[in-house]
CSV table of C-alpha atoms and ligand atoms in Angstrom, one decimal:
chain,number,residue,atom,x,y,z
A,2,MET,CA,-36.0,-38.4,6.4
A,3,LYS,CA,-33.1,-39.2,4.1
A,4,SER,CA,-30.9,-36.2,3.4
A,5,LYS,CA,-30.2,-35.2,-0.2
A,6,TYR,CA,-26.6,-34.8,0.8
A,7,ASP,CA,-23.8,-37.3,1.5
A,8,THR,CA,-24.0,-37.1,5.3
A,9,LYS,CA,-20.8,-38.8,6.3
A,10,GLY,CA,-19.0,-36.5,8.7
A,11,PHE,CA,-16.3,-34.2,7.4
A,12,PRO,CA,-12.9,-35.6,8.4
A,13,TRP,CA,-11.2,-34.3,11.5
A,14,HIS,CA,-7.8,-34.0,9.6
A,15,LEU,CA,-8.4,-31.4,6.9
A,16,PRO,CA,-7.9,-33.3,3.6
A,17,PRO,CA,-5.2,-31.6,1.5
A,18,THR,CA,-7.3,-32.0,-1.7
A,19,ARG,CA,-11.0,-31.8,-2.2
A,20,PRO,CA,-12.7,-34.8,-0.7
A,21,GLU,CA,-15.2,-36.7,-2.9
A,22,ARG,CA,-18.4,-35.7,-1.1
A,23,ASP,CA,-21.0,-32.9,-1.0
A,24,LEU,CA,-19.6,-29.7,0.5
A,25,SER,CA,-21.1,-26.5,1.7
A,26,GLN,CA,-20.3,-23.4,-0.3
A,27,ALA,CA,-17.6,-22.3,2.2
A,28,MET,CA,-15.8,-25.6,2.1
A,29,GLU,CA,-16.1,-25.8,-1.7
A,30,ARG,CA,-14.4,-22.4,-1.8
A,31,LEU,CA,-11.7,-23.6,0.5
A,32,TYR,CA,-10.6,-26.1,-2.2
A,33,ASN,CA,-11.6,-24.3,-5.4
A,34,LYS,CA,-10.9,-20.6,-4.8
A,35,TYR,CA,-7.7,-20.5,-2.8
A,36,PRO,CA,-4.2,-21.8,-3.7
A,37,THR,CA,-4.3,-24.3,-0.7
A,38,PRO,CA,-7.0,-25.0,2.0
A,39,ARG,CA,-4.7,-24.2,5.0
A,40,PRO,CA,-3.4,-20.6,5.1
A,41,GLU,CA,0.0,-21.6,6.4
A,42,ASP,CA,0.6,-23.7,3.2
A,43,ASN,CA,-0.6,-20.9,0.9
A,44,PRO,CA,2.4,-19.0,-0.5
A,45,LEU,CA,0.3,-15.9,-0.8
A,46,PHE,CA,-0.8,-16.0,2.8
A,47,THR,CA,1.4,-14.2,5.3
A,48,SER,CA,1.1,-12.5,8.6
A,49,PHE,CA,3.1,-9.3,9.2
A,50,LYS,CA,5.7,-8.5,11.9
A,51,TYR,CA,6.8,-4.9,12.6
A,52,THR,CA,10.1,-3.5,13.9
A,53,GLU,CA,11.0,0.1,14.7
A,54,VAL,CA,13.9,1.3,12.5
A,55,LYS,CA,16.9,3.4,13.6
A,56,GLY,CA,18.3,6.4,11.8
A,57,PHE,CA,15.4,8.9,11.2
A,58,ASP,CA,15.1,12.0,13.4
A,59,TYR,CA,11.6,13.3,14.0
A,60,GLY,CA,12.6,16.3,16.2
A,61,LYS,CA,10.2,16.8,19.0
A,62,ARG,CA,7.7,14.5,17.3
A,63,ASP,CA,5.4,17.6,17.3
A,64,GLY,CA,4.2,17.1,13.7
A,65,LYS,CA,6.7,19.3,12.0
A,66,ILE,CA,8.8,16.5,10.6
A,67,SER,CA,7.2,13.7,8.8
A,68,ARG,CA,8.3,10.7,6.6
A,69,ARG,CA,5.8,8.6,4.7
A,70,ASP,CA,4.9,6.6,1.6
A,71,PRO,CA,8.3,4.9,1.0
A,72,SER,CA,9.2,3.6,-2.4
A,73,LYS,CA,10.2,0.0,-3.2
A,74,ILE,CA,13.7,-0.7,-1.9
A,75,ILE,CA,16.5,-1.5,-4.3
A,76,CYS,CA,19.9,-3.1,-3.5
A,77,GLU,CA,23.0,-1.6,-5.4
A,78,ASN,CA,26.6,-0.9,-4.6
A,79,GLY,CA,26.4,-3.1,-1.4
A,80,ARG,CA,23.5,-1.3,0.2
A,81,TYR,CA,19.7,-0.8,0.1
A,82,TYR,CA,18.2,2.5,-1.1
A,83,ILE,CA,14.8,3.8,-0.3
A,84,TRP,CA,13.0,7.1,-1.3
A,85,TYR,CA,10.1,8.6,0.6
A,86,THR,CA,8.0,11.7,1.2
A,87,LYS,CA,9.7,14.1,3.7
A,88,ARG,CA,8.1,17.1,5.2
A,89,ASP,CA,10.0,19.5,7.4
A,90,THR,CA,7.7,22.5,8.0
A,91,ILE,CA,7.2,25.3,10.5
A,92,SER,CA,4.0,23.7,11.7
A,93,PRO,CA,2.1,20.5,11.6
A,94,PRO,CA,-0.7,20.2,8.9
A,95,ARG,CA,-3.5,22.7,9.5
A,96,GLY,CA,-6.0,21.8,6.8
A,97,ALA,CA,-6.8,23.4,3.5
A,98,GLU,CA,-8.4,26.5,5.0
A,99,LEU,CA,-5.5,27.5,7.3
A,100,CYS,CA,-2.6,26.5,5.0
A,101,THR,CA,-0.2,29.1,3.6
A,102,ASP,CA,3.0,29.0,1.6
A,103,LYS,CA,4.8,27.8,4.8
A,104,ILE,CA,2.0,25.9,6.7
A,105,PRO,CA,1.0,22.6,5.2
A,106,SER,CA,-2.6,21.5,4.6
A,107,MET,CA,-2.0,17.8,4.9
A,108,ASP,CA,0.8,15.5,6.1
A,109,TRP,CA,2.2,15.3,2.5
A,110,ASP,CA,1.7,19.0,1.6
A,111,LEU,CA,4.9,21.1,1.1
A,112,SER,CA,6.9,17.9,1.0
A,113,GLU,CA,10.0,16.8,-0.9
A,114,ILE,CA,11.4,13.4,-1.9
A,115,TRP,CA,14.3,12.3,0.2
A,116,TYR,CA,16.3,9.1,0.3
A,117,ALA,CA,18.1,6.9,2.8
A,118,THR,CA,20.4,3.9,2.6
A,119,SER,CA,21.0,0.9,4.8
A,120,GLU,CA,23.3,-2.1,5.0
A,121,ASP,CA,20.9,-4.3,7.0
A,122,GLY,CA,17.4,-2.9,6.5
A,123,PHE,CA,17.0,-2.1,10.2
A,124,THR,CA,19.4,0.9,10.6
A,125,TRP,CA,19.1,3.6,7.9
A,126,GLN,CA,21.2,6.7,7.0
A,127,GLU,CA,19.3,9.6,5.6
A,128,GLN,CA,21.3,10.9,2.6
A,129,GLY,CA,19.4,14.0,1.7
A,130,VAL,CA,17.0,15.3,-0.8
A,131,ALA,CA,16.6,13.5,-4.2
A,132,VAL,CA,13.8,15.6,-5.7
A,133,PRO,CA,13.3,19.0,-4.2
A,134,ARG,CA,10.1,21.1,-4.8
A,135,PRO,CA,10.8,23.1,-8.0
A,136,LYS,CA,10.1,26.8,-8.2
A,137,LYS,CA,6.5,28.0,-9.0
A,138,PRO,CA,5.0,27.4,-11.5
A,139,ALA,CA,6.9,24.2,-12.4
A,140,LEU,CA,5.1,20.9,-12.0
A,141,GLY,CA,5.1,19.9,-8.3
A,142,TRP,CA,6.0,23.4,-7.0
A,143,ARG,CA,3.5,22.9,-4.1
A,144,ALA,CA,4.6,19.3,-3.1
A,145,VAL,CA,6.4,16.3,-4.6
A,146,CYS,CA,5.5,13.1,-2.8
A,147,THR,CA,4.8,9.4,-2.7
A,148,PRO,CA,7.7,8.3,-4.9
A,149,ASP,CA,8.5,5.0,-6.4
A,150,ILE,CA,11.5,3.7,-8.3
A,151,LEU,CA,12.0,2.0,-11.7
A,152,VAL,CA,15.3,0.7,-12.9
A,153,TRP,CA,15.2,0.3,-16.7
A,154,LYS,CA,18.1,-0.1,-19.1
A,155,GLU,CA,20.7,1.0,-16.4
A,156,LYS,CA,18.9,4.2,-15.7
A,157,TYR,CA,16.8,5.2,-12.6
A,158,TYR,CA,13.4,6.7,-12.7
A,159,LEU,CA,11.5,8.2,-9.8
A,160,TYR,CA,7.7,8.4,-10.3
A,161,TYR,CA,5.9,10.7,-7.9
A,162,GLN,CA,2.8,12.8,-7.3
A,163,ALA,CA,3.2,16.5,-8.3
A,164,PHE,CA,0.9,19.0,-6.6
A,165,GLU,CA,0.1,22.4,-8.1
A,166,GLU,CA,-2.2,23.3,-5.3
A,167,ALA,CA,-2.4,22.4,-1.6
A,168,SER,CA,-3.9,19.0,-1.1
A,169,GLY,CA,-7.4,19.4,0.3
A,170,THR,CA,-8.1,22.5,-1.9
A,171,LYS,CA,-10.0,20.3,-4.4
A,172,GLY,CA,-9.7,16.9,-3.0
A,173,ASP,CA,-6.2,15.3,-3.2
A,174,ASN,CA,-5.7,16.4,-6.8
A,175,CYS,CA,-2.4,15.7,-8.5
A,176,PRO,CA,-1.0,14.0,-11.6
A,177,VAL,CA,2.2,11.9,-11.8
A,178,THR,CA,5.5,13.0,-13.2
A,179,VAL,CA,9.0,11.5,-13.3
A,180,SER,CA,12.6,12.5,-12.6
A,181,TYR,CA,15.5,10.4,-13.9
A,182,ALA,CA,19.2,9.8,-13.1
A,183,ASP,CA,22.2,7.6,-14.0
A,184,SER,CA,22.7,6.5,-10.4
A,185,PRO,CA,20.5,6.0,-7.4
A,186,GLU,CA,22.5,8.8,-5.8
A,187,GLY,CA,21.3,11.2,-8.5
A,188,PRO,CA,21.4,14.0,-9.6
A,189,TRP,CA,17.8,13.7,-10.7
A,190,THR,CA,16.5,15.5,-13.7
A,191,PRO,CA,12.8,16.3,-13.8
A,192,CYS,CA,11.2,15.3,-17.1
A,193,GLY,CA,9.0,18.4,-16.7
A,194,HIS,CA,5.7,17.0,-17.9
A,195,ILE,CA,2.8,14.9,-16.7
A,196,VAL,CA,3.6,11.2,-17.3
A,197,VAL,CA,0.4,9.6,-16.1
A,198,ASP,CA,-2.5,12.0,-16.0
A,199,ASN,CA,-5.9,12.1,-14.1
A,200,GLY,CA,-8.7,10.4,-16.1
A,201,PRO,CA,-11.3,12.4,-18.1
A,202,GLU,CA,-14.1,14.2,-16.3
A,203,GLY,CA,-16.6,11.7,-14.8
A,204,ASP,CA,-14.1,8.8,-14.8
A,205,TRP,CA,-13.2,6.9,-11.6
A,206,ASP,CA,-9.7,8.5,-11.6
A,207,GLN,CA,-10.8,12.0,-12.7
A,208,TYR,CA,-9.3,13.6,-9.6
A,209,SER,CA,-6.3,11.5,-8.7
A,210,VAL,CA,-3.6,9.2,-9.9
A,211,HIS,CA,-1.9,8.3,-6.6
A,212,GLY,CA,0.9,6.1,-5.5
A,213,PRO,CA,2.5,5.4,-8.9
A,214,TYR,CA,4.1,2.0,-8.7
A,215,PRO,CA,6.3,1.0,-11.7
A,216,MET,CA,7.5,-2.5,-12.5
A,217,VAL,CA,8.5,-4.5,-15.6
A,218,VAL,CA,6.1,-7.1,-17.0
A,219,ASN,CA,6.8,-8.8,-20.4
A,220,ASN,CA,9.4,-6.1,-21.2
A,221,GLN,CA,6.9,-3.3,-20.8
A,222,ILE,CA,6.6,-0.8,-18.0
A,223,TYR,CA,3.5,-1.3,-15.9
A,224,VAL,CA,2.6,1.5,-13.6
A,225,TYR,CA,-0.1,0.6,-11.0
A,226,TYR,CA,-1.7,3.4,-9.2
A,227,LYS,CA,-4.7,4.1,-7.0
A,228,ALA,CA,-7.6,6.5,-7.1
A,229,ALA,CA,-10.5,7.3,-4.8
A,230,LEU,CA,-14.0,6.9,-6.2
A,231,GLY,CA,-16.7,9.0,-4.7
A,232,VAL,CA,-16.7,11.6,-1.9
A,233,ARG,CA,-14.7,11.3,1.3
A,234,PRO,CA,-15.0,9.9,3.9
A,235,ASP,CA,-17.2,7.2,2.4
A,236,TYR,CA,-15.0,6.6,-0.5
A,237,LEU,CA,-13.7,3.4,-2.2
A,238,VAL,CA,-10.2,3.1,-3.5
A,239,GLY,CA,-9.6,1.3,-6.7
A,240,ASN,CA,-6.3,0.4,-8.3
A,241,GLY,CA,-5.6,1.0,-12.0
A,242,LEU,CA,-2.9,0.1,-14.5
A,243,ALA,CA,-1.1,2.2,-17.2
A,244,ILE,CA,1.3,0.6,-19.6
A,245,ALA,CA,4.1,2.0,-21.7
A,246,ASP,CA,7.2,1.0,-23.7
A,247,ASP,CA,9.3,3.9,-22.4
A,248,PRO,CA,9.5,5.1,-18.8
A,249,LEU,CA,8.5,8.6,-19.9
A,250,GLY,CA,5.4,7.4,-21.8
A,251,PRO,CA,3.1,7.7,-23.5
A,252,TYR,CA,1.1,5.6,-21.1
A,253,THR,CA,-2.1,3.8,-22.1
A,254,LYS,CA,-4.5,3.1,-19.2
A,255,HIS,CA,-5.9,-0.4,-19.2
A,256,PRO,CA,-9.5,-0.4,-20.6
A,257,LEU,CA,-10.6,-2.7,-17.7
A,258,ASN,CA,-9.5,-0.2,-15.0
A,259,PRO,CA,-10.0,-0.3,-12.1
A,260,ILE,CA,-8.4,-3.7,-11.8
A,261,LEU,CA,-8.6,-3.9,-8.0
A,262,ASN,CA,-11.9,-2.9,-6.3
A,263,SER,CA,-10.2,-2.1,-3.0
A,264,GLY,CA,-6.8,-1.0,-1.7
A,265,HIS,CA,-5.3,2.2,-0.5
A,266,GLU,CA,-1.8,2.4,-1.7
A,267,THR,CA,-0.2,0.2,-4.3
A,268,THR,CA,2.0,-2.9,-3.6
A,269,VAL,CA,2.3,-5.2,-6.5
A,270,PHE,CA,4.8,-8.0,-7.3
A,271,ARG,CA,5.7,-10.8,-9.7
A,272,PHE,CA,4.7,-14.1,-8.2
A,273,GLY,CA,5.1,-17.5,-9.9
A,274,LYS,CA,3.8,-17.1,-13.5
A,275,GLY,CA,1.6,-14.1,-12.6
A,276,ILE,CA,1.3,-11.0,-10.6
A,277,ALA,CA,0.1,-10.5,-7.0
A,278,ALA,CA,-1.1,-7.4,-5.2
A,279,PHE,CA,-2.1,-6.1,-1.8
A,280,ALA,CA,-5.5,-4.7,-1.1
A,281,ILE,CA,-5.0,-3.2,2.3
A,282,ARG,CA,-8.0,-1.0,3.1
A,283,ASN,CA,-10.9,1.1,1.7
A,284,GLY,CA,-13.1,-1.4,0.0
A,285,ILE,CA,-15.0,-4.6,0.3
A,286,GLU,CA,-11.8,-6.7,-0.3
A,287,ALA,CA,-9.7,-4.9,2.3
A,288,ASN,CA,-7.1,-7.1,4.0
A,289,THR,CA,-6.5,-9.4,1.1
A,290,ILE,CA,-3.6,-10.5,-1.1
A,291,GLN,CA,-4.7,-11.1,-4.6
A,292,TYR,CA,-3.4,-13.0,-7.6
A,293,SER,CA,-3.8,-12.7,-11.4
A,294,GLU,CA,-2.2,-14.5,-14.4
A,295,ASP,CA,-2.1,-11.3,-16.4
A,296,GLY,CA,-1.7,-8.4,-13.9
A,297,VAL,CA,-5.3,-7.3,-14.7
A,298,ASN,CA,-7.8,-10.0,-13.6
A,299,PHE,CA,-7.2,-10.4,-9.9
A,300,ASP,CA,-8.9,-12.9,-7.5
A,301,ILE,CA,-8.5,-13.1,-3.7
A,302,ALA,CA,-5.7,-15.6,-2.9
A,303,ALA,CA,-5.5,-14.9,0.9
A,304,VAL,CA,-7.2,-13.0,3.6
A,305,THR,CA,-4.9,-11.5,6.3
A,306,SER,CA,-4.7,-8.7,8.8
A,307,LEU,CA,-2.5,-5.8,10.0
A,308,MET,CA,-1.2,-5.2,6.5
A,309,PRO,CA,1.5,-2.6,6.1
A,310,VAL,CA,0.3,0.9,5.1
A,311,GLY,CA,2.1,2.4,2.1
A,312,ALA,CA,4.3,-0.6,1.8
A,313,GLY,CA,7.7,-0.3,0.1
A,314,PRO,CA,9.0,-3.8,-0.3
A,315,TYR,CA,12.4,-5.1,-1.4
A,316,ILE,CA,11.6,-7.3,-4.4
A,317,PRO,CA,14.8,-8.5,-6.0
A,318,ASP,CA,13.1,-9.4,-9.3
A,319,ILE,CA,10.7,-6.6,-9.8
A,320,PHE,CA,12.5,-5.1,-12.9
A,321,THR,CA,13.0,-8.2,-14.9
A,322,SER,CA,10.6,-10.3,-17.0
A,323,GLU,CA,12.8,-13.4,-16.7
A,324,GLY,CA,11.7,-16.6,-14.9
A,325,GLU,CA,9.0,-17.0,-12.2
A,326,GLY,CA,8.4,-14.2,-9.7
A,327,GLN,CA,10.0,-15.1,-6.3
A,328,GLY,CA,8.1,-12.7,-4.1
A,329,PHE,CA,9.6,-10.9,-1.1
A,330,THR,CA,10.1,-11.0,2.7
A,331,TRP,CA,10.5,-7.4,4.0
A,332,GLY,CA,10.1,-3.7,3.4
A,333,LEU,CA,9.4,-0.4,5.0
A,334,SER,CA,5.9,1.1,5.5
A,335,HIS,CA,4.5,4.2,7.3
A,336,PHE,CA,2.7,4.7,10.6
A,337,CYS,CA,0.6,7.6,11.6
A,338,ASP,CA,-1.4,8.5,14.7
A,339,HIS,CA,-4.6,9.4,13.0
A,340,LYS,CA,-6.2,10.6,16.3
A,341,ALA,CA,-3.5,13.3,16.6
A,342,VAL,CA,-5.1,16.7,16.1
A,343,ASN,CA,-2.4,19.3,16.4
A,344,ASN,CA,0.7,17.3,15.8
A,345,LYS,CA,0.0,14.8,13.0
A,346,PHE,CA,3.0,13.2,11.3
A,347,SER,CA,4.0,9.9,9.9
A,348,PHE,CA,7.1,7.8,10.5
A,349,LEU,CA,8.8,4.9,8.7
A,350,GLY,CA,9.1,1.4,10.2
A,351,ARG,CA,10.0,-2.1,8.9
A,352,PHE,CA,7.6,-5.0,8.2
A,353,ASP,CA,8.6,-8.6,7.7
A,354,CYS,CA,6.4,-11.2,6.0
A,355,ASP,CA,6.8,-14.4,4.0
A,356,LEU,CA,5.6,-14.0,0.4
A,357,GLN,CA,8.3,-16.1,-1.1
A,358,ASN,CA,7.1,-18.5,-3.7
A,359,LYS,CA,8.4,-21.6,-2.0
A,360,ILE,CA,7.4,-24.3,0.5
A,361,PRO,CA,8.0,-24.9,3.4
A,362,ARG,CA,6.9,-21.5,4.6
A,363,SER,CA,9.0,-19.7,7.1
A,364,LYS,CA,7.9,-19.0,10.7
A,365,VAL,CA,7.1,-15.4,9.7
A,366,ALA,CA,4.1,-16.6,7.7
A,367,ASN,CA,2.6,-17.8,11.0
A,368,ASN,CA,-1.1,-18.4,10.9
A,369,THR,CA,-4.3,-16.3,11.0
A,370,ASP,CA,-4.4,-16.1,14.8
A,371,VAL,CA,-2.9,-12.6,15.1
A,372,ILE,CA,-3.4,-11.5,18.7
A,373,HIS,CA,-3.6,-7.8,19.4
A,374,ASP,CA,-3.0,-6.0,22.6
A,375,PRO,CA,-6.3,-4.8,24.1
A,376,SER,CA,-5.3,-1.2,23.5
A,377,VAL,CA,-5.6,-1.9,19.8
A,378,PHE,CA,-9.3,-2.7,20.2
A,379,PHE,CA,-10.1,0.2,22.6
A,380,ALA,CA,-8.3,2.6,20.2
A,381,GLN,CA,-11.2,2.0,17.9
A,382,GLY,CA,-13.6,3.6,20.4
A,383,LEU,CA,-17.2,4.9,19.8
A,384,SER,CA,-17.4,8.6,19.4
A,385,ASP,CA,-19.2,10.4,22.3
A,386,GLU,CA,-22.2,10.9,20.1
A,387,LEU,CA,-22.4,7.3,19.1
A,388,ARG,CA,-21.9,6.1,22.6
A,389,GLN,CA,-24.7,8.3,23.9
A,390,GLN,CA,-27.0,7.1,21.1
A,391,ARG,CA,-26.2,3.4,21.8
A,392,SER,CA,-26.8,3.9,25.5
A,393,GLN,CA,-30.2,5.6,24.9
A,394,GLU,CA,-31.3,2.8,22.6
A,395,ALA,CA,-30.4,0.2,25.2
A,396,GLN,CA,-32.2,2.1,27.9
A,397,CYS,CA,-35.4,2.4,25.8
A,398,ILE,CA,-35.4,-1.4,25.2
A,399,ALA,CA,-34.7,-2.0,28.9
A,400,LEU,CA,-37.6,0.3,29.9
A,401,LYS,CA,-40.0,-1.3,27.5
A,402,SER,CA,-39.1,-4.7,28.9
A,403,ARG,CA,-39.8,-3.5,32.4
A,404,ASN,CA,-43.2,-2.1,31.5
A,405,SER,CA,-44.4,-5.1,29.4
B,18,AAL,C1,-1.0,8.5,0.7
B,18,AAL,C2,-1.2,8.2,-0.7
B,18,AAL,C3,-1.1,9.4,-1.5
B,18,AAL,C4,-2.1,10.5,-1.1
B,18,AAL,C5,-1.4,10.8,0.2
B,18,AAL,C6,0.0,11.0,-0.1
B,18,AAL,O1,-1.2,7.5,1.6
B,18,AAL,O2,-2.5,7.7,-0.8
B,18,AAL,O3,0.1,10.0,-1.3
B,18,AAL,O4,-2.0,11.6,-1.9
B,18,AAL,O5,-1.6,9.7,1.1
């Protein structure tokens, strides 16, 4: 029977451009949906390498000291600056029921915003607190956390989550506020009001505006953020966008929000003529790097793995609208032992990648063959209950097969 398709075999050498022949949907997508057919040629594909950093003390690593959710990194006065959530409490997190004025509910409860500097990005010196918790009832009295930095007209703005109740009391409910300074060293002045607020009742972001991530696009301030839709643990995380002409607002949320359908934490960067973003987890497009011409309408540009959690990259051109976006190659992210029960804390580490907008790619980009130690797989074990259930199901089938 004659096939309705052009049946000549697909070439052994992957053609760099779409070959003139019928293609399956997957091969069609390879040429039409992605920037290049081979991941290693695609400037938005990268693998990630991780290095432990020096300079942060975690005491006895018993959950009392935690550092997480680092900001973007900036380079000024001959050194790199980073801000992050720091918790130093009398006990590890104990959940919303057991928390007190001194005992945290979650890893980021009762936290402050601290900063550190480095000359090489591997060894850091913790400098001290940038934004302390203000006295009750000022905004953020319960916790200030998850900061990010904007440099705008020679001033510095820290955006962060400001809690007025322990996280976990009613979800992870907090709006975003800002402190500003004339130098990255501070002193920081709280603006004292909500700058990006939760959405109206019933909207996708009604309970949270998390991980505010300011950058400059077309001489305006774009603040990307994330919010969780639905009830934990089966929730989805979307990313939204709020735009303003002044760092302190007023901000207008984009009418097409959410603009990413997946992606815990926000990592966005200028890339070529457009804007790229990470979608790391929680959602159908987890483990992707996405691209948009306009910062709003994103498409998957690359699928990758082992993406940095809460990434704070060093992006030299993040606060300018000039020229094409050059991308970035490194940053800090956080790590947490989620299985820890009584000593949960997070710590900062470094990631390297190759998201520079240029060819040839560096060795860091690697390919999609990311091999993990077997312990990584077995760390994702079945719960005892599921293991028992699976074992009983298998035994039933085996028994039936014996009796038939
Ligand atoms: C983080 C972020 C936000 C959440 C909590 C602290 O990873 O998603 O900042 O509120 O966890």
